[in-house]
Short mmCIF file of C-alpha atoms in Angstrom, two decimals:
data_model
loop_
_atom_site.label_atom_id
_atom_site.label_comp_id
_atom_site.label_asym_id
_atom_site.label_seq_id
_atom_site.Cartn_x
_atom_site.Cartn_y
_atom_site.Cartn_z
CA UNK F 2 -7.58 -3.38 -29.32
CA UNK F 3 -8.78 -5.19 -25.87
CA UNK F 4 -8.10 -2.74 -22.81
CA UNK F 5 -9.65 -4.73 -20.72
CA UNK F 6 -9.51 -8.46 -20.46
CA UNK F 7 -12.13 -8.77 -17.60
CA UNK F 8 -14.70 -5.97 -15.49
CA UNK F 9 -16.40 -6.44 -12.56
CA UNK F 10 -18.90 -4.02 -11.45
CA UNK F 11 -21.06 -3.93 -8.37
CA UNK F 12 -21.41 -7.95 -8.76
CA UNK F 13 -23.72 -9.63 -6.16
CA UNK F 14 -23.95 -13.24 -4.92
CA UNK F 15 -25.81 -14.76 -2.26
CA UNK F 16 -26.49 -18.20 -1.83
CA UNK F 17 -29.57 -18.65 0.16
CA UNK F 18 -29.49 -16.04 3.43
CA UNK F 19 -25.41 -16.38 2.99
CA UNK F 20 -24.19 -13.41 0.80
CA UNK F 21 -21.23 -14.82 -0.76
CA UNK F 22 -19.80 -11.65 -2.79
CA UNK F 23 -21.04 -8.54 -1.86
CA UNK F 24 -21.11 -5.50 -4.40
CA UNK F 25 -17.80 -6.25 -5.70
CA UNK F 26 -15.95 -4.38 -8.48
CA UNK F 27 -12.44 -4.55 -9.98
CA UNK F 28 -10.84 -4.16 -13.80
CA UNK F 29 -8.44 -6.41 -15.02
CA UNK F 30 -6.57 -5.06 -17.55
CA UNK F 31 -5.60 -6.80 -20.98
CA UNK F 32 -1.89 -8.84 -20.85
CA UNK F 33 -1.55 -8.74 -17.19
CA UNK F 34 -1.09 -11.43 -14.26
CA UNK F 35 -4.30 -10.40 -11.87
CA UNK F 36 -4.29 -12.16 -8.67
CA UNK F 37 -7.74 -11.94 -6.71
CA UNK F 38 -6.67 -13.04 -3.11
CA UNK F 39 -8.27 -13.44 0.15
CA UNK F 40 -8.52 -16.39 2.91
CA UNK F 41 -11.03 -19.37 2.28
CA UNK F 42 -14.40 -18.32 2.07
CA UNK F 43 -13.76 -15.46 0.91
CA UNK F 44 -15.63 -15.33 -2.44
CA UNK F 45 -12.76 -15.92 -4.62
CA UNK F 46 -14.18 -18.75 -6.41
CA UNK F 47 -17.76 -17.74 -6.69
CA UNK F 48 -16.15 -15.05 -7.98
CA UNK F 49 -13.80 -16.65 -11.34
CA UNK F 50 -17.28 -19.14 -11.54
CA UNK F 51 -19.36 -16.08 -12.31
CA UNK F 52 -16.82 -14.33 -14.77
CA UNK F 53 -16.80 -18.00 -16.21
CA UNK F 54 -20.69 -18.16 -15.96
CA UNK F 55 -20.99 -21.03 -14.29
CA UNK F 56 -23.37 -19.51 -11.63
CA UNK F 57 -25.07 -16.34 -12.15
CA UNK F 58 -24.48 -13.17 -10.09
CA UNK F 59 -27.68 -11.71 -8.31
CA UNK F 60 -26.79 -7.88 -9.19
CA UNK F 61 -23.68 -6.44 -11.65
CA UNK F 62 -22.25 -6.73 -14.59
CA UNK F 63 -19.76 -8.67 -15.83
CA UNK F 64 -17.60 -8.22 -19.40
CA UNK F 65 -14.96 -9.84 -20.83
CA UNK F 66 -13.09 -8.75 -23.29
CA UNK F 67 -14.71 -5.15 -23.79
CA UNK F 68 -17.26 -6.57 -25.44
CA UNK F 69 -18.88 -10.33 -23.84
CA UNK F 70 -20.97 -10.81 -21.47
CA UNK F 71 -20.13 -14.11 -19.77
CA UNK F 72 -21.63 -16.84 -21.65
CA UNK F 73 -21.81 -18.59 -24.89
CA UNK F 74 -19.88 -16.15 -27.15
CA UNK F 75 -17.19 -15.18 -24.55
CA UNK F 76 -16.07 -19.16 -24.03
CA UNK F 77 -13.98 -19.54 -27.08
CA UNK F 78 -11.80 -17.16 -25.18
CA UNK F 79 -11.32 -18.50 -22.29
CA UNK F 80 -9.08 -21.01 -20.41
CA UNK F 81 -10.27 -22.47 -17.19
CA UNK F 82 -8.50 -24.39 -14.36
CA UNK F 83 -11.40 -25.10 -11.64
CA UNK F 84 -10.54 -25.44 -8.15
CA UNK F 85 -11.84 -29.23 -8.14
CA UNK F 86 -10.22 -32.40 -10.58
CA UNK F 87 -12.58 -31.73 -13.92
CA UNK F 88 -10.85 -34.91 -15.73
CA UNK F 89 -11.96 -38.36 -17.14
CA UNK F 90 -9.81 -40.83 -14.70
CA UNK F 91 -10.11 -43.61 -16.60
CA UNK F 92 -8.80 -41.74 -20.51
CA UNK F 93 -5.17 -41.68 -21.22
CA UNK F 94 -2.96 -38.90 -20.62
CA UNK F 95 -3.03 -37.38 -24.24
CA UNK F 96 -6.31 -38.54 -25.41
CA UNK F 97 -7.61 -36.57 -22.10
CA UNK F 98 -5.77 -33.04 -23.78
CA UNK F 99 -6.48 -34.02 -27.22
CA UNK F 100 -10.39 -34.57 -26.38
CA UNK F 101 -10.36 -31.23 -24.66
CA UNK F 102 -9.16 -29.23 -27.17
CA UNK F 103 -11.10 -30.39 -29.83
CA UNK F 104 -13.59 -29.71 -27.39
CA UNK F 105 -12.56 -26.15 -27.78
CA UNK F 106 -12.70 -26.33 -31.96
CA UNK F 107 -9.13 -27.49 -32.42
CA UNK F 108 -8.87 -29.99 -35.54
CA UNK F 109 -7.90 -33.49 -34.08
CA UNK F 110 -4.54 -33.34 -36.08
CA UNK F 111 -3.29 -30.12 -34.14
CA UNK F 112 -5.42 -31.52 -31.24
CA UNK F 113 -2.56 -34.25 -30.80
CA UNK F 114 0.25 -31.56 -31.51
CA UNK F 115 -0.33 -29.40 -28.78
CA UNK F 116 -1.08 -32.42 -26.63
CA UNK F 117 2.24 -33.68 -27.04
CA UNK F 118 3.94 -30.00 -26.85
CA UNK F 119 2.37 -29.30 -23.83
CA UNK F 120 2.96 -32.78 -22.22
CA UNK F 121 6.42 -32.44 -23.06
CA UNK F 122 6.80 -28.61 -21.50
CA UNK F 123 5.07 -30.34 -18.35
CA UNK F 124 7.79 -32.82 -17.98
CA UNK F 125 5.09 -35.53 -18.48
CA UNK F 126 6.29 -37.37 -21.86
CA UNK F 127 6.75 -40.57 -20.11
CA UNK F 128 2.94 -40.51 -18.79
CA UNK F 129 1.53 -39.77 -21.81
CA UNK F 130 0.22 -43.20 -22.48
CA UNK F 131 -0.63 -43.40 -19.36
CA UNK F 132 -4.62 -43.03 -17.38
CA UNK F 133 -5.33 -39.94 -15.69
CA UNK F 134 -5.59 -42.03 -12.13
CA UNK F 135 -2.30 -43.43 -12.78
CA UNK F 136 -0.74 -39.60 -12.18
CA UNK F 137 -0.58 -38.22 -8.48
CA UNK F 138 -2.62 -35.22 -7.62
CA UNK F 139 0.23 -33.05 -8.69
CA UNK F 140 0.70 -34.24 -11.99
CA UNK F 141 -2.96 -34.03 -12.81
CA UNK F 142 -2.88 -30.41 -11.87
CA UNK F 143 -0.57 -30.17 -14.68
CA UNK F 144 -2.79 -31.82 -16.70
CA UNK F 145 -5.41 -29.61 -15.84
CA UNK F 146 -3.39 -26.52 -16.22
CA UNK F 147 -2.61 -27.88 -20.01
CA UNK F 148 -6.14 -28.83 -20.85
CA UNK F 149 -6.98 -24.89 -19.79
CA UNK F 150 -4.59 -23.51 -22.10
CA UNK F 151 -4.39 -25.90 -25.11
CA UNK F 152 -6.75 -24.14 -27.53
CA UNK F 153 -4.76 -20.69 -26.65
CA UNK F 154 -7.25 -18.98 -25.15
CA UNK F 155 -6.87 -14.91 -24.69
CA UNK F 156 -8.07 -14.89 -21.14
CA UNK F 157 -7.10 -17.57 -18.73
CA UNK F 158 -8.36 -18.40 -15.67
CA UNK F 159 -7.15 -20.31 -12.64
CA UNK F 160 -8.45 -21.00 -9.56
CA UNK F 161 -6.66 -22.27 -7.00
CA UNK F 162 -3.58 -23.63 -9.84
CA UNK F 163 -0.84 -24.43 -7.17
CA UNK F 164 -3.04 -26.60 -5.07
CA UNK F 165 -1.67 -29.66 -4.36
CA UNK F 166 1.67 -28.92 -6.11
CA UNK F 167 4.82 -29.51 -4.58
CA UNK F 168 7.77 -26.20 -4.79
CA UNK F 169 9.45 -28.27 -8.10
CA UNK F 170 6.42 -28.48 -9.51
CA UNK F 171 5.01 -25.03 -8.61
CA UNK F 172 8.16 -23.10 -10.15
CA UNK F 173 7.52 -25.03 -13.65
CA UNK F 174 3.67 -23.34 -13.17
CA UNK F 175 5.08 -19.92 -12.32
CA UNK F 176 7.17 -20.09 -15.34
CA UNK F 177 4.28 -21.57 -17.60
CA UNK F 178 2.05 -18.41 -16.51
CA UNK F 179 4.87 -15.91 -17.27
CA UNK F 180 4.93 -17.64 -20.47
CA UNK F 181 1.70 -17.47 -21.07
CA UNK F 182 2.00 -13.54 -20.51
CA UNK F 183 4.95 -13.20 -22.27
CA UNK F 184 2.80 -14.58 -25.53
CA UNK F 185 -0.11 -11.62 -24.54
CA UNK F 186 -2.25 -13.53 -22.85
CA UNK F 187 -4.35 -12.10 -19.50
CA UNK F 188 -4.18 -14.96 -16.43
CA UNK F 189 -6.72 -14.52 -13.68
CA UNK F 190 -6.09 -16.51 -10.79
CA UNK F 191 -7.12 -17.31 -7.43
CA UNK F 192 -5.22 -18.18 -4.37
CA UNK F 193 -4.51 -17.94 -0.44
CA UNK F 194 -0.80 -18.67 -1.55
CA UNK F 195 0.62 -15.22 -0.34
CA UNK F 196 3.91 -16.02 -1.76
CA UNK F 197 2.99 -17.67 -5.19
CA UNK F 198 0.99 -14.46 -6.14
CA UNK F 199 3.79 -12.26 -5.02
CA UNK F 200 6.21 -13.96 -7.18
CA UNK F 201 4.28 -13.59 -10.20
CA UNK F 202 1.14 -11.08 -9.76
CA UNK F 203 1.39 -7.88 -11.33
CA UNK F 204 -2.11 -6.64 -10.32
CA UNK F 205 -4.02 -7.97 -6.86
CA UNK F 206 -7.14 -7.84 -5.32
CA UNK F 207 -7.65 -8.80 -2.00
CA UNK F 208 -11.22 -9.67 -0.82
CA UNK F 209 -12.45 -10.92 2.57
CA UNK F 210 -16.05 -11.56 3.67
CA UNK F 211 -17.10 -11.40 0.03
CA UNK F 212 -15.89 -7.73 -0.27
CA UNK F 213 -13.21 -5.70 -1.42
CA UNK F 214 -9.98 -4.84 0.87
CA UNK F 215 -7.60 -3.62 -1.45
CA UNK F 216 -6.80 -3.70 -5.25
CA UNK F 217 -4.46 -2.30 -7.56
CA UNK F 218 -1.19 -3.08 -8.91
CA UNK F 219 1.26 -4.81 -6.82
CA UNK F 220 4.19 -2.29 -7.11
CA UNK F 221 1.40 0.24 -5.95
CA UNK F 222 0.37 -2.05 -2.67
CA UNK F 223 3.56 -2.45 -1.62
CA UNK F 224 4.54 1.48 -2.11
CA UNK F 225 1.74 2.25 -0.06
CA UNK F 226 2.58 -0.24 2.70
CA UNK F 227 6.11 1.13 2.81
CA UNK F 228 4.63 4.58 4.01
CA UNK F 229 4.11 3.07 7.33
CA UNK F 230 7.93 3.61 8.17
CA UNK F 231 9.47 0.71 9.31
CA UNK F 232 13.44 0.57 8.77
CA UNK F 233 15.60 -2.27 9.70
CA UNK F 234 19.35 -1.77 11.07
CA UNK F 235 22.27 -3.43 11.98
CA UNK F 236 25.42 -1.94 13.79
CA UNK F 237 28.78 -2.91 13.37
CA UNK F 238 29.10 -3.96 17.19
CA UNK F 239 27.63 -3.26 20.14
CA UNK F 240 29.73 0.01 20.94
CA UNK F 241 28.10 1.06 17.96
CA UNK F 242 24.62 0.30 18.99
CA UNK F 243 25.40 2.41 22.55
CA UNK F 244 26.22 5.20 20.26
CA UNK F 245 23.44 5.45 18.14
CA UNK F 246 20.94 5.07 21.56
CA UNK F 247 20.40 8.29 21.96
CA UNK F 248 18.64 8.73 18.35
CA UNK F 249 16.95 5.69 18.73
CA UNK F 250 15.71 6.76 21.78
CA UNK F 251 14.28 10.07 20.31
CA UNK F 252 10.58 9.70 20.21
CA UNK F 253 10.40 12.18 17.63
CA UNK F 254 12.09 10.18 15.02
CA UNK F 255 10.98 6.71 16.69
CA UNK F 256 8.21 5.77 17.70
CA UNK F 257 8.86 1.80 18.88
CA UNK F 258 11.01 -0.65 18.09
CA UNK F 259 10.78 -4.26 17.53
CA UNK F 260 12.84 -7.32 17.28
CA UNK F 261 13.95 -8.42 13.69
CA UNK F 262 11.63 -10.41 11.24
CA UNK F 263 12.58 -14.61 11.70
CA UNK F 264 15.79 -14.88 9.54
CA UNK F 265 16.31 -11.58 9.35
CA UNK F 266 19.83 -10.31 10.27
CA UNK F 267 19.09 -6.99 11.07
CA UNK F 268 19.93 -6.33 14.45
CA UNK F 269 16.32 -4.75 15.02
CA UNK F 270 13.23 -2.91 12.88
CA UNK F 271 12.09 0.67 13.83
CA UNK F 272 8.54 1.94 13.38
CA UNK F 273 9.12 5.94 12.64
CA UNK F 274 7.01 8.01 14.51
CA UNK F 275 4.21 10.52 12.37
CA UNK F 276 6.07 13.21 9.99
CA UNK F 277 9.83 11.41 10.80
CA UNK F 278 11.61 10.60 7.56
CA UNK F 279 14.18 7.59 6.82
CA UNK F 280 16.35 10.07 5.69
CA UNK F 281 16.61 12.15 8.87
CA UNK F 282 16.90 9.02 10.70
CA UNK F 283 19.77 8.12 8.71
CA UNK F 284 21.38 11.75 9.28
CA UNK F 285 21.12 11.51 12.66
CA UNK F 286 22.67 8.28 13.38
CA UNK F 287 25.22 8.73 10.63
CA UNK F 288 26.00 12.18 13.33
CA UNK F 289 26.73 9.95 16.32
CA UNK F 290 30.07 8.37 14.63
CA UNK F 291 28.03 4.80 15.27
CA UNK F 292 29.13 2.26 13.00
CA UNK F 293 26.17 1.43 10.67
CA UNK F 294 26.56 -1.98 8.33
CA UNK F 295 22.56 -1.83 7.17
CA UNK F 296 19.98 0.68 6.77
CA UNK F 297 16.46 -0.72 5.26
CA UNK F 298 13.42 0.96 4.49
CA UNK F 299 11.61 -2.59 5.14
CA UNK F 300 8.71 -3.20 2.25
CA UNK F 301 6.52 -5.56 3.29
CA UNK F 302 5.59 -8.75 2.39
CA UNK F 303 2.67 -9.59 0.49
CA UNK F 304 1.64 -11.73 3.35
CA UNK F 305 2.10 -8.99 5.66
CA UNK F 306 0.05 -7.04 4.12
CA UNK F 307 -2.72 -9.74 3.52
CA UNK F 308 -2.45 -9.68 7.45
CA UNK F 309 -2.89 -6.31 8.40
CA UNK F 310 -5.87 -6.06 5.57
CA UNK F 311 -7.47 -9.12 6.43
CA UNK F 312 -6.48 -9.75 10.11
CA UNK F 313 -4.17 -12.55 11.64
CA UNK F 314 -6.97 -15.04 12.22
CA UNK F 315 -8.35 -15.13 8.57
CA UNK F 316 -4.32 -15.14 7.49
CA UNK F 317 -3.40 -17.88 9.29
CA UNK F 318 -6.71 -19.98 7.96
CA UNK F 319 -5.48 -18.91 4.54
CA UNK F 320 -2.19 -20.08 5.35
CA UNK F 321 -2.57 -23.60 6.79
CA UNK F 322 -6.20 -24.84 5.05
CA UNK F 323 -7.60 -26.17 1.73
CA UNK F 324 -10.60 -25.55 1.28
CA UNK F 325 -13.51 -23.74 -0.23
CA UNK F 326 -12.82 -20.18 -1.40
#
């Protein structure tokens, strides 16, 4: 039985003087959603290409599947979504997902079924007879995404699948991935899209520079984060707030405080100072009498944590461009 869908060990890739991943490891485990993250540029691409062996790494190992090397007998496996349009503009809707999967060995008669299933799941029956440059960029991104997955690969791989898709369209994805867990399949994607990956990742690795930040499973990132100690709080009224100032005051327990996230309706966030526990925070405001209507132990985002791994200026490029990754 497959433990691992995909390994990464001490991989290498430079490009000229331009070192493009840099010693890079990380295990994806069999039947998982495994998010590899980081701003553009990062490596994330030259990253899937290599597991994909569409470029080479200078140094490391790749395997797929316990048992492949990238190549030749590991691509009956695989499923592939490039960044970049890979599809005949000028072919019809189905005879573009028919010709790919017999592509991949399917026999043209189930070829046609699963192009019409999958057509039909994509909420694209009515563009089936239809050319490829007749869809907008969104809808060929679907068409893409079904072409990946049409010959039911074990391992699939996506780079970059919600670009260019608009939040209708990017739910129907999210629930065609859990799907395609759901039926034991591994999905390996790539993204700057803090929030798509949180919504669906179960695993993450977060690379910047062409290096490692941070990897693991997401439930474990976002534990860690949470030892940081922010709480957020709200107060009945403002008598209540005057109460509890004397607690939030202590710089024992507190070490700053900070206005609420945007939208938020707490009435403000603490940061707890070293060795201070949310639970002696709560007993000591719960011992002024003051009025208490919400008391978080705030887990961060995904995003914020991209942030504080990757810094604010590579966030915010990951945030507002497209672009190579």
């Amino acid at each position: 039985m497959t433990t691992d869908a995909v390994r990464v060990t001490g991989v290498t890739k430079r490009f000229a003087d331009h070192v493009a991943v840099r010693d890079l490891s990380f295990t994806v485990p069999a039947g998982v959603v495994f998010g590899v993250l980081g701003p553009n540029g990062a490596g994330k691409s030259t990253t899937l290409r290599m597991v994909n062996d569409i470029i080479a790494p200078d140094g490391g190992e790749i395997r797929i599947l316990d048992k492949f090397a990238p190549g030749r007998d590991a691509a009956p496996h695989i499923g592939y979504l490039p960044e970049e349009r890979g599809l005949y503009p000028k072919m019809k809707v189905v005879d573009m997902l028919t010709f790919m999967a017999e592509l991949r060995g399917v026999s043209i008669r189930d070829a046609k079924l699963r192009a019409g299933k999958w057509l039909e799941r994509l909420g694209l029956t009515q563009w089936t007879r239809n050319k490829v440059q007749d869809l907008s960029k969104g809808m060929q991104q679907k068409v893409q995404f079904a072409a990946a997955v049409i010959h039911d690969p074990e391992l699939v791989i996506l780079d970059e699948p919600w670009s260019g898709l608009d939040p209708i369209n990017a739910e129907v994805l999210r629930e065609v991935v859990a799907e395609q867990k759901a039926a034991g399949r591994t999905i390996l994607f790539s993204t700057h899209q803090m929030e798509q990956a949180e919504k669906i990742c179960d695993h993450v690795c977060i690379i910047a520079r062409g290096a490692k930040v941070l990897d693991g499973p997401l439930v474990d990132v976002k534990r860690a984060a949470v030892k940081d100690g922010l709480v957020a709080l709200a107060f009945i009224d403002e008598a209540a707030r005057a109460a509890a100032e004397p607690v939030l005051a202590d710089r024992s327990l507190i070490l700053a405080r900070r206005p609420p996230r945007p939208g938020d309706t707490a009435d403000l966030e603490v940061e707890l100072a070293a060795g201070a526990a949310p639970e002696k925070l709560l007993r000591e405001l719960v011992a002024t009498g003051a009025a208490i209507t919400r008391f978080e132990v705030v887990v961060p985002t995904l995003h914020q944590i991209f942030v504080e791994r990757v810094g604010a200026e590579n966030a915010a490029v990951a945030a507002h461009t497209d672009g190579a990754a």
